CSV table of C-alpha atoms and ligand atoms in Angstrom, one decimal:
chain,number,residue,atom,x,y,z
A,1,MET,CA,117.0,101.0,162.0
A,2,ARG,CA,114.2,103.6,162.1
A,3,THR,CA,112.2,104.3,158.8
A,4,ILE,CA,111.1,107.8,158.0
A,5,GLU,CA,108.9,108.6,154.9
A,6,LEU,CA,110.3,111.5,152.9
A,7,LYS,CA,107.0,113.3,152.9
A,8,GLU,CA,107.5,114.1,156.6
A,9,VAL,CA,110.9,115.7,155.4
A,10,THR,CA,108.9,117.7,152.8
A,11,ALA,CA,106.4,118.9,155.6
A,12,LEU,CA,109.2,119.9,157.9
A,13,VAL,CA,111.1,121.7,155.3
A,14,ARG,CA,107.9,123.4,154.3
A,15,GLN,CA,107.4,124.7,157.7
A,16,LEU,CA,111.0,125.9,158.5
A,17,CYS,CA,110.9,127.9,155.2
A,18,MET,CA,108.1,129.9,156.7
A,19,ASP,CA,109.2,130.0,160.2
A,20,ALA,CA,112.8,131.0,159.3
A,21,ASN,CA,111.5,134.0,157.3
A,22,TYR,CA,108.8,135.0,159.8
A,23,TYR,CA,110.5,134.7,163.1
A,24,LEU,CA,113.9,135.9,163.8
A,25,PRO,CA,115.9,133.9,166.3
A,26,ALA,CA,115.9,135.3,170.0
A,27,ASP,CA,119.5,135.9,170.1
A,28,LEU,CA,119.3,138.2,167.1
A,29,ARG,CA,116.5,140.1,168.5
A,30,GLN,CA,118.4,140.5,171.8
A,31,ALA,CA,121.4,141.8,169.9
A,32,PHE,CA,119.2,144.6,168.3
A,33,VAL,CA,118.1,145.4,171.9
A,34,ASP,CA,121.7,145.5,173.1
A,35,GLY,CA,122.7,147.4,170.1
A,36,GLU,CA,119.9,150.2,170.7
A,37,LYS,CA,121.7,150.8,174.0
A,38,THR,CA,125.2,150.9,173.1
A,39,GLU,CA,125.1,152.5,169.5
A,40,GLN,CA,126.8,155.9,170.0
A,41,SER,CA,125.0,157.5,166.9
A,42,PRO,CA,121.2,158.9,167.6
A,43,LEU,CA,120.2,157.7,163.9
A,44,GLY,CA,121.9,154.3,164.3
A,45,ARG,CA,119.9,153.9,167.7
A,46,GLU,CA,116.6,155.0,165.9
A,47,ILE,CA,117.5,152.3,163.1
A,48,PHE,CA,117.7,149.6,165.8
A,49,GLY,CA,114.5,150.7,167.2
A,50,GLU,CA,113.0,150.1,163.7
A,51,MET,CA,114.7,146.8,163.2
A,52,ILE,CA,113.2,145.6,166.6
A,53,ALA,CA,109.6,146.8,165.6
A,54,ASN,CA,110.1,145.1,162.2
A,55,CYS,CA,111.1,141.8,163.8
A,56,ASP,CA,108.2,142.1,166.2
A,57,LEU,CA,105.6,142.8,163.5
A,58,ALA,CA,106.7,140.1,161.2
A,59,ARG,CA,106.4,137.6,164.1
A,60,GLN,CA,103.0,138.9,165.0
A,61,ASN,CA,101.5,138.9,161.7
A,62,ASP,CA,103.4,135.8,160.0
A,63,MET,CA,105.0,138.0,157.5
A,64,PRO,CA,108.5,137.8,156.1
A,65,VAL,CA,110.9,140.0,158.2
A,66,CYS,CA,112.5,141.1,155.0
A,67,GLN,CA,111.2,141.2,151.3
A,68,ASP,CA,114.3,139.4,150.0
A,69,THR,CA,113.2,136.0,151.5
A,70,GLY,CA,116.5,134.6,150.1
A,71,MET,CA,117.8,131.4,148.5
A,72,ALA,CA,117.0,128.4,150.9
A,73,ILE,CA,120.2,126.9,152.4
A,74,VAL,CA,119.3,123.5,153.9
A,75,PHE,CA,121.5,121.7,156.4
A,76,ALA,CA,120.5,118.1,157.0
A,77,GLU,CA,121.9,116.0,159.7
A,78,ILE,CA,120.8,112.3,158.9
A,79,GLY,CA,121.1,109.8,161.3
A,80,GLN,CA,123.1,106.7,160.1
A,81,ASP,CA,120.3,104.6,161.7
A,82,VAL,CA,117.6,106.1,159.6
A,83,HIS,CA,116.2,104.5,156.4
A,84,LEU,CA,114.6,107.0,154.2
A,85,VAL,CA,111.8,105.8,152.0
A,86,GLY,CA,109.3,107.3,149.5
A,87,GLY,CA,111.5,108.8,146.8
A,88,ALA,CA,114.8,110.8,146.8
A,89,PHE,CA,116.0,112.8,149.7
A,90,GLU,CA,116.9,115.9,147.7
A,91,ASP,CA,113.6,115.9,145.7
A,92,ALA,CA,111.9,115.7,149.1
A,93,VAL,CA,113.8,119.0,150.3
A,94,ASN,CA,113.3,120.9,147.2
A,95,GLU,CA,109.5,119.9,147.4
A,96,GLY,CA,109.4,121.3,150.9
A,97,VAL,CA,111.1,124.6,149.7
A,98,ARG,CA,108.6,124.7,146.8
A,99,GLN,CA,105.7,124.5,149.0
A,100,GLY,CA,107.0,126.6,151.8
A,101,TYR,CA,107.7,129.6,149.6
A,102,VAL,CA,104.6,129.3,147.5
A,103,ASP,CA,102.2,128.6,150.4
A,104,GLY,CA,104.0,131.1,152.7
A,105,PHE,CA,103.9,133.9,150.2
A,106,LEU,CA,107.7,134.3,150.2
A,107,ARG,CA,109.3,136.1,147.5
A,108,LEU,CA,110.4,133.7,144.6
A,109,SER,CA,114.0,134.8,144.1
A,110,VAL,CA,115.8,131.9,142.3
A,111,VAL,CA,116.6,131.4,138.6
A,112,GLY,CA,117.2,127.7,137.3
A,113,ASP,CA,120.5,128.9,135.3
A,114,PRO,CA,123.1,131.4,136.1
A,115,LEU,CA,123.1,132.6,132.6
A,116,ARG,CA,119.6,132.1,131.1
A,117,ARG,CA,118.2,133.7,134.4
A,118,GLU,CA,114.6,132.4,134.1
A,119,ASN,CA,113.0,132.4,137.4
A,120,THR,CA,111.9,128.9,138.6
A,121,ASN,CA,108.8,130.4,140.3
A,122,ASP,CA,109.0,128.3,143.2
A,123,ASN,CA,112.5,129.3,144.8
A,124,THR,CA,114.1,126.0,144.0
A,125,PRO,CA,116.7,124.5,143.8
A,126,ALA,CA,117.7,124.8,147.4
A,127,ILE,CA,121.3,124.5,148.5
A,128,ILE,CA,121.4,121.1,150.5
A,129,TYR,CA,124.3,120.0,152.6
A,130,THR,CA,123.9,116.7,154.2
A,131,THR,CA,126.0,115.2,156.9
A,132,ILE,CA,125.6,111.6,158.2
A,133,VAL,CA,125.8,111.6,162.2
A,134,PRO,CA,125.1,108.8,164.9
A,135,GLY,CA,121.6,108.1,165.8
A,136,ASP,CA,118.1,107.7,164.3
A,137,ARG,CA,116.8,111.2,163.9
A,138,VAL,CA,116.8,113.7,161.1
A,139,LYS,CA,117.6,117.1,162.0
A,140,ILE,CA,117.0,120.0,159.5
A,141,THR,CA,118.0,123.6,159.7
A,142,VAL,CA,116.7,126.0,156.9
A,143,ALA,CA,118.8,129.3,156.6
A,144,PRO,CA,117.3,131.5,153.9
A,145,LYS,CA,120.1,133.9,152.6
A,146,GLY,CA,119.5,137.2,150.9
A,147,PHE,CA,122.0,138.3,148.3
A,148,GLY,CA,122.7,141.8,149.4
A,149,SER,CA,124.7,140.1,151.9
A,150,GLU,CA,125.7,136.9,150.0
A,151,ASN,CA,127.2,139.0,147.2
A,152,MET,CA,129.8,140.5,149.7
A,153,SER,CA,131.4,137.1,150.4
A,154,ALA,CA,135.2,137.1,150.0
A,155,MET,CA,137.7,134.4,149.7
A,156,LYS,CA,141.5,134.4,149.8
A,157,MET,CA,144.0,131.4,149.6
A,158,PHE,CA,146.7,132.6,152.1
A,159,THR,CA,150.1,131.0,152.2
A,160,PRO,CA,151.1,129.2,155.4
A,161,ALA,CA,153.4,132.4,156.1
A,162,ALA,CA,150.3,134.7,156.6
A,163,SER,CA,150.2,136.1,160.2
A,164,LYS,CA,147.0,136.2,162.2
A,165,GLU,CA,147.0,139.9,161.6
A,166,ASN,CA,147.1,139.4,157.8
A,167,ILE,CA,143.8,137.1,158.1
A,168,ILE,CA,142.0,139.6,160.6
A,169,ASN,CA,142.8,142.2,158.1
A,170,PHE,CA,141.5,140.6,155.2
A,171,ILE,CA,138.3,139.5,156.9
A,172,ALA,CA,137.7,143.2,158.6
A,173,ASP,CA,138.6,144.9,155.2
A,174,ALA,CA,135.8,142.6,153.3
A,175,CYS,CA,133.3,143.7,156.0
A,176,ILE,CA,134.2,147.4,156.0
A,177,GLY,CA,134.4,147.6,152.3
A,178,ALA,CA,130.9,146.0,151.8
A,179,GLY,CA,129.5,149.1,153.4
A,180,SER,CA,125.7,149.3,153.4
A,181,ASN,CA,125.3,146.6,150.8
A,182,PRO,CA,124.8,143.7,153.4
A,183,CYS,CA,122.1,145.7,155.2
A,184,PRO,CA,124.4,146.2,158.4
A,185,PRO,CA,124.7,145.4,161.5
A,186,ILE,CA,126.1,142.3,160.0
A,187,VAL,CA,126.9,138.8,161.3
A,188,ILE,CA,130.2,137.6,160.2
A,189,GLY,CA,130.8,133.9,159.4
A,190,VAL,CA,134.4,132.7,158.6
A,191,GLY,CA,135.9,129.5,157.3
A,192,LEU,CA,139.6,128.9,157.9
A,193,GLY,CA,141.5,126.0,156.6
A,194,GLY,CA,140.3,123.0,154.7
A,195,THR,CA,140.2,123.4,151.0
A,196,SER,CA,138.5,126.4,149.2
A,197,ASP,CA,135.3,124.5,149.2
A,198,LYS,CA,135.5,123.4,152.6
A,199,ALA,CA,136.4,126.9,153.9
A,200,ALA,CA,133.3,128.2,152.1
A,201,TYR,CA,130.9,125.6,153.6
A,202,LEU,CA,132.3,126.4,157.0
A,203,ALA,CA,131.7,130.2,156.5
A,204,LYS,CA,128.1,129.6,155.8
A,205,ARG,CA,127.8,127.1,158.6
A,206,ALA,CA,129.5,129.5,161.0
A,207,LEU,CA,126.3,131.9,160.6
A,208,LEU,CA,124.2,129.4,162.5
A,209,ARG,CA,126.2,129.9,165.6
A,210,PRO,CA,124.1,132.1,168.1
A,211,VAL,CA,124.8,135.7,168.2
A,212,GLY,CA,127.5,136.5,170.8
A,213,VAL,CA,128.6,133.1,171.4
A,214,GLN,CA,132.5,132.8,170.9
A,215,ASN,CA,134.7,130.0,169.7
A,216,ALA,CA,135.5,127.6,172.6
A,217,ASP,CA,139.2,127.8,171.6
A,218,PRO,CA,140.6,131.0,173.1
A,219,LEU,CA,142.8,131.4,170.0
A,220,TYR,CA,139.9,131.7,167.7
A,221,ALA,CA,137.8,133.7,170.3
A,222,GLU,CA,140.4,136.2,170.3
A,223,MET,CA,140.5,136.4,166.8
A,224,GLU,CA,136.8,136.9,166.5
A,225,GLN,CA,137.0,139.8,169.1
A,226,ALA,CA,139.7,141.4,167.1
A,227,ILE,CA,137.7,141.4,163.8
A,228,LEU,CA,134.6,142.7,165.5
A,229,ASP,CA,136.5,145.5,167.1
A,230,LYS,CA,138.0,146.5,163.7
A,231,VAL,CA,134.6,146.3,162.0
A,232,ASN,CA,133.0,148.3,164.7
A,233,ALA,CA,135.8,150.8,164.8
A,234,SER,CA,135.1,151.5,160.9
A,235,GLY,CA,132.0,153.9,161.4
A,236,VAL,CA,129.9,152.0,158.8
A,237,GLY,CA,127.2,151.7,161.4
A,238,PRO,CA,123.6,150.5,161.2
A,239,GLN,CA,122.3,150.4,157.8
A,240,GLY,CA,125.7,151.9,156.7
A,241,LEU,CA,124.5,155.4,157.9
A,242,GLY,CA,127.2,155.8,160.4
A,243,GLY,CA,127.6,154.6,164.0
A,244,THR,CA,129.5,152.3,166.4
A,245,VAL,CA,127.7,148.9,165.8
A,246,THR,CA,128.5,147.6,162.4
A,247,ALA,CA,128.8,144.0,163.2
A,248,LEU,CA,126.8,142.0,165.9
A,249,SER,CA,128.8,138.8,165.9
A,250,CYS,CA,131.7,137.1,164.4
A,251,ALA,CA,132.1,133.3,164.2
A,252,VAL,CA,135.4,131.6,163.1
A,253,GLU,CA,135.2,128.0,162.1
A,254,PRO,CA,138.8,126.4,161.6
A,255,PHE,CA,139.5,123.0,160.0
A,256,GLY,CA,142.8,121.1,159.3
A,257,THR,CA,144.5,122.0,156.0
A,258,HIS,CA,147.5,121.3,153.8
A,259,ILE,CA,151.1,122.2,154.7
A,260,ALA,CA,151.2,124.6,151.6
A,261,GLY,CA,147.9,126.6,152.2
A,262,LEU,CA,145.4,128.4,154.2
A,263,PRO,CA,142.2,128.8,152.6
A,264,CYS,CA,139.9,131.9,154.1
A,265,VAL,CA,136.2,132.3,153.4
A,266,VAL,CA,134.2,135.3,154.6
A,267,ASN,CA,130.6,134.9,154.3
A,268,ILE,CA,128.7,138.0,155.5
A,269,SER,CA,125.2,138.1,156.7
A,270,CYS,CA,122.8,140.8,157.1
A,271,HIS,CA,120.9,141.8,160.3
A,272,VAL,CA,118.2,139.4,159.4
A,273,THR,CA,120.5,136.3,159.7
A,274,ARG,CA,117.5,133.8,159.6
A,275,HIS,CA,117.5,130.2,160.5
A,276,ALA,CA,115.0,127.9,161.8
A,277,GLU,CA,115.6,124.1,162.9
A,278,GLY,CA,113.5,120.8,163.5
A,279,SER,CA,113.9,117.2,163.8
A,280,ILE,CA,111.9,114.0,162.9
B,1,SF4,S1,120.7,141.5,152.7
B,1,SF4,FE1,119.2,140.9,154.2
B,1,SF4,S2,118.2,142.5,155.1
B,1,SF4,FE2,119.2,143.2,153.2
B,1,SF4,S3,117.5,142.9,151.7
B,1,SF4,FE3,118.9,141.0,151.7
B,1,SF4,S4,117.8,139.7,153.1
B,1,SF4,FE4,117.0,141.7,153.4
């Protein structure tokens, strides 16, 4: 059993909030470089160039890559041989988000109640998902999510009779119908199976998969490619101004489900699909 002080969790979350907002993952930047080469629209290519410059300026100056620094989504994998001491885990994570957003000069975008809508002025509460895993480490991933893209999420409870084509069309239609709202080129996360809530979790988690990496199962890899092809044939293009690169990547995460159902959730993410991870 390894003992970990929760103040270490707070310090890590604080740092990851800043890192995620300042430094885009290398695979995403590479997708911009590739997109600049393959995009057919001259304006689209220019936009890719702006996105690369923006990404590099943010990194060089420790500044947010986008003004919407998002709601903090925190995925924590906690080793079953870890003993956390010094308070409550969720409090420690929220304290890290509070410090990261305030000290990092990140926009405070969260209200404490969905109807009263008073800003909490520290970007809490975070959305926290914990998983118990083997080992004696704590791994934390912070994935800030802007709501231009989050608002474009879609869910459908298909019946088991739905064809692969029905599902591909639903996902592609959600992405194409979103138009310029999610600041394309987008990254598409899909949760398939489980229950409605499990599918929503899987769709969000799918966004952590490196850009361009396909599902190891050929059935789902083929589905991901079919969705990408449809979305990229739509003409929406970079920033919705027309072009051939509307989506950079699509990740489908399946899970076992009930004989009577087939839940499907699409979580669309923007061209700043941010995440940073660290371990204690
Ligand atoms: S959707 Fe993404 S790129 Fe667009 S404003 Fe929100 S965080 Fe920024």
